[in-house]
Short mmCIF file of C-alpha atoms and ligand atoms in Angstrom, two decimals:
data_model
loop_
_atom_site.label_atom_id
_atom_site.label_comp_id
_atom_site.label_asym_id
_atom_site.label_seq_id
_atom_site.Cartn_x
_atom_site.Cartn_y
_atom_site.Cartn_z
CA MET A 1 -45.79 9.61 9.21
CA SER A 2 -45.66 7.12 12.41
CA GLN A 3 -42.53 7.22 14.41
CA PRO A 4 -40.95 4.32 13.52
CA ALA A 5 -40.19 1.88 16.66
CA GLN A 6 -36.89 2.30 18.33
CA HIS A 7 -36.20 -1.04 18.69
CA VAL A 8 -32.90 -2.09 17.23
CA LEU A 9 -32.23 -6.15 16.55
CA LEU A 10 -29.03 -7.25 16.82
CA ILE A 11 -28.20 -10.65 14.67
CA ALA A 12 -24.77 -11.65 16.20
CA PRO A 13 -22.38 -10.00 18.47
CA VAL A 14 -20.62 -6.93 17.35
CA MET A 15 -17.95 -4.86 19.25
CA ASP A 16 -18.50 -4.26 22.58
CA ALA A 17 -18.42 -0.45 22.31
CA LEU A 18 -20.83 -0.46 19.76
CA GLN A 19 -23.15 -2.73 21.46
CA GLN A 20 -22.67 -0.29 24.77
CA ARG A 21 -23.55 2.62 22.22
CA LEU A 22 -26.66 0.94 21.42
CA ASP A 23 -27.73 -0.08 24.52
CA ALA A 24 -27.52 3.40 26.23
CA GLN A 25 -29.90 4.69 23.34
CA TYR A 26 -32.21 2.14 22.32
CA SER A 27 -34.03 -0.85 23.21
CA VAL A 28 -31.73 -3.24 21.70
CA HIS A 29 -32.62 -7.24 21.12
CA ARG A 30 -30.35 -9.77 20.70
CA LEU A 31 -31.49 -12.41 18.34
CA TYR A 32 -28.56 -14.57 18.84
CA GLN A 33 -29.57 -14.92 22.66
CA GLN A 34 -32.84 -16.09 22.11
CA PRO A 35 -33.28 -19.93 22.55
CA ASP A 36 -36.47 -20.08 20.43
CA ALA A 37 -35.12 -17.41 17.50
CA ALA A 38 -38.46 -18.19 15.51
CA ALA A 39 -40.80 -17.94 18.45
CA TRP A 40 -39.27 -14.58 19.84
CA LEU A 41 -39.51 -13.09 16.06
CA ALA A 42 -43.08 -14.16 15.97
CA GLU A 43 -44.11 -12.40 19.07
CA ASN A 44 -41.68 -9.24 18.92
CA GLY A 45 -40.69 -8.84 15.37
CA LYS A 46 -43.26 -6.26 14.82
CA GLN A 47 -41.72 -3.75 17.14
CA ILE A 48 -38.05 -3.93 15.16
CA GLY A 49 -37.13 -0.49 13.57
CA ALA A 50 -33.61 -1.21 12.90
CA VAL A 51 -31.39 -4.60 12.13
CA VAL A 52 -27.65 -4.60 13.31
CA THR A 53 -25.77 -7.44 11.63
CA ARG A 54 -21.82 -8.22 10.49
CA GLY A 55 -21.09 -8.58 6.94
CA ASP A 56 -20.06 -12.03 7.43
CA ILE A 57 -23.41 -13.28 9.26
CA GLY A 58 -26.02 -10.74 7.23
CA VAL A 59 -29.62 -11.00 8.17
CA THR A 60 -31.66 -14.07 6.31
CA THR A 61 -35.12 -12.97 4.60
CA ALA A 62 -36.91 -15.49 6.84
CA VAL A 63 -35.99 -12.99 9.65
CA LEU A 64 -36.93 -9.91 7.66
CA GLU A 65 -40.43 -11.42 7.01
CA ASN A 66 -41.01 -11.36 10.83
CA LEU A 67 -39.98 -7.66 10.84
CA PRO A 68 -42.94 -5.71 9.25
CA GLN A 69 -41.79 -2.38 10.49
CA VAL A 70 -37.81 -2.59 9.76
CA GLY A 71 -36.29 0.28 7.90
CA VAL A 72 -32.59 -0.07 7.79
CA ILE A 73 -30.37 -2.96 7.84
CA ALA A 74 -27.06 -1.52 9.21
CA ILE A 75 -23.97 -3.88 8.38
CA PHE A 76 -20.90 -3.79 10.02
CA GLY A 77 -18.70 -4.50 7.55
CA VAL A 78 -18.84 -3.92 3.78
CA GLY A 79 -19.92 -7.30 2.16
CA THR A 80 -23.70 -7.30 1.27
CA ASP A 81 -23.25 -11.18 0.38
CA ALA A 82 -25.69 -12.42 3.32
CA VAL A 83 -28.37 -9.84 2.79
CA ASP A 84 -31.10 -10.34 -0.43
CA LEU A 85 -30.56 -6.76 -1.51
CA GLU A 86 -33.18 -7.49 -3.82
CA TYR A 87 -35.93 -8.39 -1.39
CA ALA A 88 -34.31 -5.09 0.64
CA ARG A 89 -35.42 -2.82 -2.63
CA ARG A 90 -38.84 -4.41 -2.66
CA ARG A 91 -39.62 -3.63 0.87
CA GLU A 92 -37.83 -0.48 0.64
CA ILE A 93 -35.37 -1.16 3.85
CA ALA A 94 -32.08 0.62 3.66
CA VAL A 95 -28.92 -1.30 3.54
CA THR A 96 -25.76 0.59 4.76
CA ILE A 97 -22.61 -0.54 4.96
CA THR A 98 -19.12 0.57 6.31
CA ALA A 99 -17.52 1.49 3.41
CA GLY A 100 -13.92 2.92 3.27
CA ALA A 101 -13.49 2.17 6.92
CA LEU A 102 -11.79 -1.34 6.54
CA THR A 103 -10.13 -0.84 3.07
CA ASP A 104 -6.45 -0.20 4.28
CA ASP A 105 -6.45 -2.72 7.24
CA VAL A 106 -7.98 -5.42 4.29
CA ALA A 107 -5.36 -4.61 1.89
CA ASP A 108 -2.24 -4.34 4.52
CA LEU A 109 -3.70 -8.33 5.63
CA ALA A 110 -3.53 -9.42 2.19
CA PHE A 111 0.18 -8.54 2.16
CA GLY A 112 0.59 -9.76 4.91
CA LEU A 113 -0.46 -12.93 3.85
CA LEU A 114 1.39 -12.66 0.84
CA LEU A 115 4.50 -11.90 2.67
CA SER A 116 4.22 -14.62 5.24
CA SER A 117 3.27 -17.16 2.36
CA ALA A 118 6.41 -16.28 0.34
CA ARG A 119 9.11 -15.68 3.01
CA LYS A 120 7.88 -18.85 5.09
CA LEU A 121 7.19 -16.03 8.31
CA CYS A 122 5.20 -18.75 10.09
CA LEU A 123 7.37 -21.55 9.23
CA GLY A 124 10.58 -19.52 10.38
CA ASP A 125 8.50 -18.47 13.83
CA ARG A 126 8.21 -22.36 14.66
CA PHE A 127 11.31 -23.34 13.40
CA VAL A 128 13.11 -20.97 15.88
CA ARG A 129 10.57 -21.68 19.02
CA GLU A 130 11.00 -25.41 18.24
CA GLY A 131 14.60 -25.06 18.53
CA ARG A 132 15.29 -26.57 15.35
CA TRP A 133 17.53 -23.50 14.22
CA LEU A 134 20.29 -25.08 16.58
CA GLN A 135 20.20 -28.45 14.33
CA GLU A 136 19.37 -27.23 10.62
CA SER A 137 18.44 -24.12 8.20
CA LEU A 138 15.06 -23.27 6.92
CA PRO A 139 14.27 -24.18 3.19
CA LEU A 140 14.69 -21.05 1.02
CA ALA A 141 11.70 -18.65 0.53
CA THR A 142 10.16 -17.09 -2.47
CA GLN A 143 11.16 -13.47 -3.34
CA VAL A 144 8.05 -10.89 -3.40
CA SER A 145 9.30 -7.96 -5.18
CA ARG A 146 9.62 -7.47 -8.97
CA LYS A 147 7.10 -10.49 -9.38
CA ARG A 148 3.74 -10.44 -10.95
CA ILE A 149 0.43 -10.15 -9.07
CA GLY A 150 -2.93 -10.66 -10.21
CA ILE A 151 -5.92 -9.17 -8.35
CA PHE A 152 -9.45 -10.79 -9.15
CA GLY A 153 -11.61 -7.57 -8.27
CA MET A 154 -10.74 -3.96 -8.63
CA GLY A 155 -12.70 -2.33 -5.95
CA ASN A 156 -11.48 -0.34 -3.25
CA ILE A 157 -9.71 -3.04 -1.38
CA GLY A 158 -8.29 -4.59 -4.90
CA ARG A 159 -6.90 -0.77 -5.61
CA ALA A 160 -5.42 -0.46 -2.13
CA ILE A 161 -3.59 -4.00 -2.54
CA ALA A 162 -2.35 -2.75 -6.25
CA ARG A 163 -0.85 0.47 -4.52
CA ARG A 164 1.11 -1.67 -1.90
CA ALA A 165 1.98 -3.83 -4.80
CA ALA A 166 3.53 -0.82 -6.55
CA GLY A 167 5.61 -0.12 -3.37
CA PHE A 168 7.26 -4.09 -4.06
CA ASP A 169 7.47 -2.99 -7.73
CA MET A 170 5.47 -5.67 -8.86
CA GLU A 171 3.81 -6.24 -12.25
CA ILE A 172 0.17 -5.99 -11.50
CA TYR A 173 -2.61 -7.71 -13.35
CA TYR A 174 -6.12 -7.80 -12.51
CA THR A 175 -9.76 -8.77 -13.52
CA ASP A 176 -13.03 -7.19 -13.38
CA ARG A 177 -16.04 -6.76 -15.25
CA LYS A 178 -14.60 -4.15 -17.29
CA ALA A 179 -11.08 -2.54 -17.65
CA ASP A 180 -10.88 0.70 -16.01
CA ALA A 181 -8.73 2.88 -18.38
CA ALA A 182 -7.61 5.19 -15.86
CA LEU A 183 -5.41 2.45 -13.83
CA PRO A 184 -1.76 2.24 -14.90
CA TYR A 185 -2.02 -1.76 -14.70
CA GLN A 186 -2.73 -4.66 -17.00
CA TRP A 187 -6.27 -5.79 -17.32
CA CYS A 188 -7.07 -9.54 -18.33
CA GLU A 189 -10.30 -10.57 -19.66
CA ASP A 190 -11.11 -13.24 -17.45
CA VAL A 191 -10.06 -15.03 -14.30
CA LEU A 192 -8.31 -17.58 -16.24
CA SER A 193 -5.77 -15.06 -17.99
CA LEU A 194 -5.50 -13.58 -14.93
CA ALA A 195 -4.17 -16.76 -13.48
CA GLU A 196 -1.84 -17.40 -16.28
CA ASN A 197 0.00 -13.84 -15.32
CA SER A 198 0.25 -14.36 -11.66
CA ASP A 199 2.97 -15.34 -9.33
CA PHE A 200 0.80 -14.36 -6.41
CA PHE A 201 -2.91 -14.41 -7.02
CA ILE A 202 -5.17 -12.44 -5.10
CA VAL A 203 -9.01 -12.84 -4.41
CA ALA A 204 -10.28 -9.33 -3.44
CA VAL A 205 -13.84 -9.71 -5.29
CA SER A 206 -17.15 -9.32 -3.34
CA GLY A 207 -19.20 -12.42 -2.39
CA GLY A 208 -22.34 -13.77 -3.56
CA LYS A 209 -24.31 -15.65 -6.32
CA GLU A 210 -21.85 -14.07 -8.99
CA SER A 211 -18.45 -15.34 -7.74
CA LEU A 212 -19.68 -18.62 -5.78
CA GLY A 213 -17.00 -21.20 -6.15
CA ILE A 214 -15.25 -19.27 -9.25
CA VAL A 215 -11.79 -19.78 -8.50
CA ASN A 216 -11.93 -23.57 -9.24
CA ARG A 217 -9.79 -26.47 -10.46
CA GLN A 218 -9.27 -24.68 -13.73
CA VAL A 219 -7.99 -21.63 -12.42
CA PHE A 220 -5.53 -23.25 -10.32
CA GLN A 221 -4.46 -25.66 -13.10
CA ALA A 222 -3.99 -21.94 -14.88
CA LEU A 223 -1.88 -20.84 -12.27
CA PRO A 224 2.15 -21.30 -12.21
CA GLY A 225 3.57 -24.50 -10.22
CA HIS A 226 5.06 -21.62 -8.03
CA ALA A 227 1.88 -19.53 -7.29
CA LEU A 228 0.43 -18.24 -4.20
CA VAL A 229 -3.30 -18.06 -3.64
CA ILE A 230 -4.48 -15.12 -1.25
CA ASN A 231 -8.01 -14.78 0.16
CA ILE A 232 -9.03 -12.03 2.21
CA ALA A 233 -12.41 -11.44 0.74
CA ARG A 234 -15.05 -14.68 1.15
CA GLY A 235 -14.43 -18.08 1.65
CA SER A 236 -17.47 -18.77 -0.92
CA ILE A 237 -15.38 -17.70 -4.04
CA ILE A 238 -13.01 -20.54 -3.63
CA ASN A 239 -14.15 -23.83 -4.29
CA GLU A 240 -12.31 -25.23 -1.25
CA GLN A 241 -12.33 -29.29 -2.17
CA ASP A 242 -10.46 -27.93 -5.55
CA LEU A 243 -7.86 -25.79 -3.44
CA ILE A 244 -6.98 -28.72 -0.86
CA ALA A 245 -6.32 -30.98 -4.26
CA ALA A 246 -4.45 -28.07 -5.80
CA LEU A 247 -2.20 -28.01 -2.89
CA GLN A 248 -2.13 -31.62 -2.39
CA ASN A 249 -0.94 -32.42 -6.12
CA GLY A 250 1.20 -29.47 -6.12
CA ASP A 251 -0.56 -27.49 -8.89
CA ILE A 252 0.17 -24.39 -6.93
CA ALA A 253 2.95 -23.83 -3.77
CA GLY A 254 0.96 -22.57 -1.20
CA ALA A 255 -1.74 -20.31 0.23
CA GLY A 256 -2.73 -17.47 2.63
CA LEU A 257 -6.21 -17.84 3.78
CA ASP A 258 -8.50 -15.27 6.06
CA VAL A 259 -11.90 -16.39 5.15
CA PHE A 260 -13.27 -19.91 4.88
CA ALA A 261 -16.33 -21.55 3.35
CA GLN A 262 -17.72 -22.52 6.77
CA GLU A 263 -16.62 -20.23 9.31
CA PRO A 264 -15.45 -20.87 11.86
CA GLN A 265 -14.57 -24.49 10.96
CA VAL A 266 -11.18 -24.91 8.89
CA PRO A 267 -10.88 -28.21 6.42
CA ALA A 268 -8.03 -29.88 8.43
CA GLU A 269 -6.49 -30.43 5.25
CA PHE A 270 -5.36 -26.90 5.27
CA ILE A 271 -4.46 -27.03 9.14
CA ALA A 272 -2.27 -30.11 8.31
CA MET A 273 -0.41 -28.11 5.61
CA ASP A 274 2.81 -26.17 6.49
CA ASN A 275 2.65 -24.37 3.11
CA VAL A 276 -0.83 -22.50 3.74
CA VAL A 277 -1.04 -19.70 6.57
CA LEU A 278 -4.43 -19.35 8.38
CA GLN A 279 -6.03 -16.60 9.99
CA PRO A 280 -9.34 -16.31 11.52
CA HIS A 281 -10.98 -13.76 9.44
CA VAL A 282 -9.35 -10.50 10.67
CA ALA A 283 -8.88 -8.54 7.76
CA SER A 284 -10.62 -5.48 9.47
CA ALA A 285 -9.91 -6.42 13.13
CA THR A 286 -7.58 -3.46 14.49
CA HIS A 287 -8.54 -1.27 17.00
CA GLU A 288 -8.62 1.85 14.54
CA THR A 289 -10.94 0.24 11.99
CA ARG A 290 -13.16 -1.48 14.21
CA GLN A 291 -13.83 2.01 16.02
CA ARG A 292 -14.52 3.70 12.82
CA MET A 293 -16.99 0.61 11.51
CA SER A 294 -18.80 1.10 14.63
CA ASN A 295 -18.93 4.89 14.58
CA ILE A 296 -20.43 4.31 11.08
CA VAL A 297 -23.08 1.71 11.90
CA PHE A 298 -24.28 3.95 14.87
CA GLU A 299 -24.61 6.99 12.77
CA ASN A 300 -26.45 5.31 10.11
CA VAL A 301 -29.21 3.72 12.93
CA GLU A 302 -29.27 7.03 14.46
CA ALA A 303 -29.94 8.81 11.44
CA TYR A 304 -32.75 6.21 10.34
CA PHE A 305 -34.54 6.87 13.71
CA ASN A 306 -34.22 10.59 13.11
CA HIS A 307 -35.56 10.83 10.03
CA LYS A 308 -32.11 11.77 8.78
CA HIS A 309 -30.42 11.00 5.21
CA LEU A 310 -28.46 7.70 5.67
CA PRO A 311 -24.79 8.65 5.41
CA HIS A 312 -23.72 5.08 4.25
CA ARG A 313 -26.47 3.88 2.31
CA ILE A 314 -25.94 1.57 -0.71
CA ASN A 315 -29.37 0.72 -2.28
C1 LIG B 401 -15.88 -8.59 9.18
C2 LIG B 401 -16.29 -8.56 6.63
O1 LIG B 401 -14.74 -9.36 9.73
O2 LIG B 401 -16.37 -6.41 5.75
C3 LIG B 401 -16.95 -7.37 5.95
O3 LIG B 401 -17.80 -7.76 5.04
O4 LIG B 401 -16.44 -9.41 6.50
C4 LIG B 401 -15.56 -8.25 7.83
O5 LIG B 401 -15.09 -6.56 7.73
C5 LIG B 401 -16.77 -8.70 9.81
O6 LIG B 401 -18.26 -8.07 8.83
C6 LIG B 401 -17.11 -8.67 10.93
O7 LIG B 401 -17.28 -9.51 11.73
#
């Protein structure tokens, strides 16, 4: 077997420490810095052995078509929705993710958003900074403990959110493709029945074709009027226009969002609403987790070029 080329194509910037490690070991090409990416690919794509990209960015099939020797797509993240896995399978390109590394951080941020939305933490912070405490009092907030939480998607992250919810003595409901008899939580057969049972509705399902726009007007209407919607998964799962309408009509009471349909663009309607807490897609963005993610990506690229078993391959 011929030695694969030790050239790495970086689709988008990743953590500096990872870029430095890759630069030290391989010939790294940064597609995002090419003024004419198509021309660069046509000329240089043949030498690329490994693609490194982020979960939220992925890599297009059009790019992969220019990489005849590529053997691995190492994703800095867990989302595979921006990679055509079927195409990768046909070409026998391995896909690796940083599974496990970010579960706790994402669950923590889901709870951070839940607490910030319910207890009006951002509003309270602005209230103090603006000196309004001197004249008035902050409107009452919503209790979190012992409420009903509905978790859409019971993968690793959904389960980590449920464990945190148990610490708040919450009643835990979830939906997924099928019930898991080992889980001590109440399964709902679909998103609508989950919504009916949710004071807090958490989107923790994978992005991609199957979940595209699935949290829509019907779901918002099935939620109680006091419900808060939290999304730490993908912007594509929620129909953003329907969410804006539901917030404007008072079908739901608020939202906490880390992800959006067209990042980094955030609809002006969300920015104008005091009952929406916004974050710039940072659920996995802690020093500790990003370091672990970097190590995993590097290990997979290294294993690939050394013809070793890829430790985090998913296909
Ligand atoms: C990252 C993500 O923020 O895991 C994913 O799929 O979207 C996030 O953890 C992203 O991949 C890095 O920018």
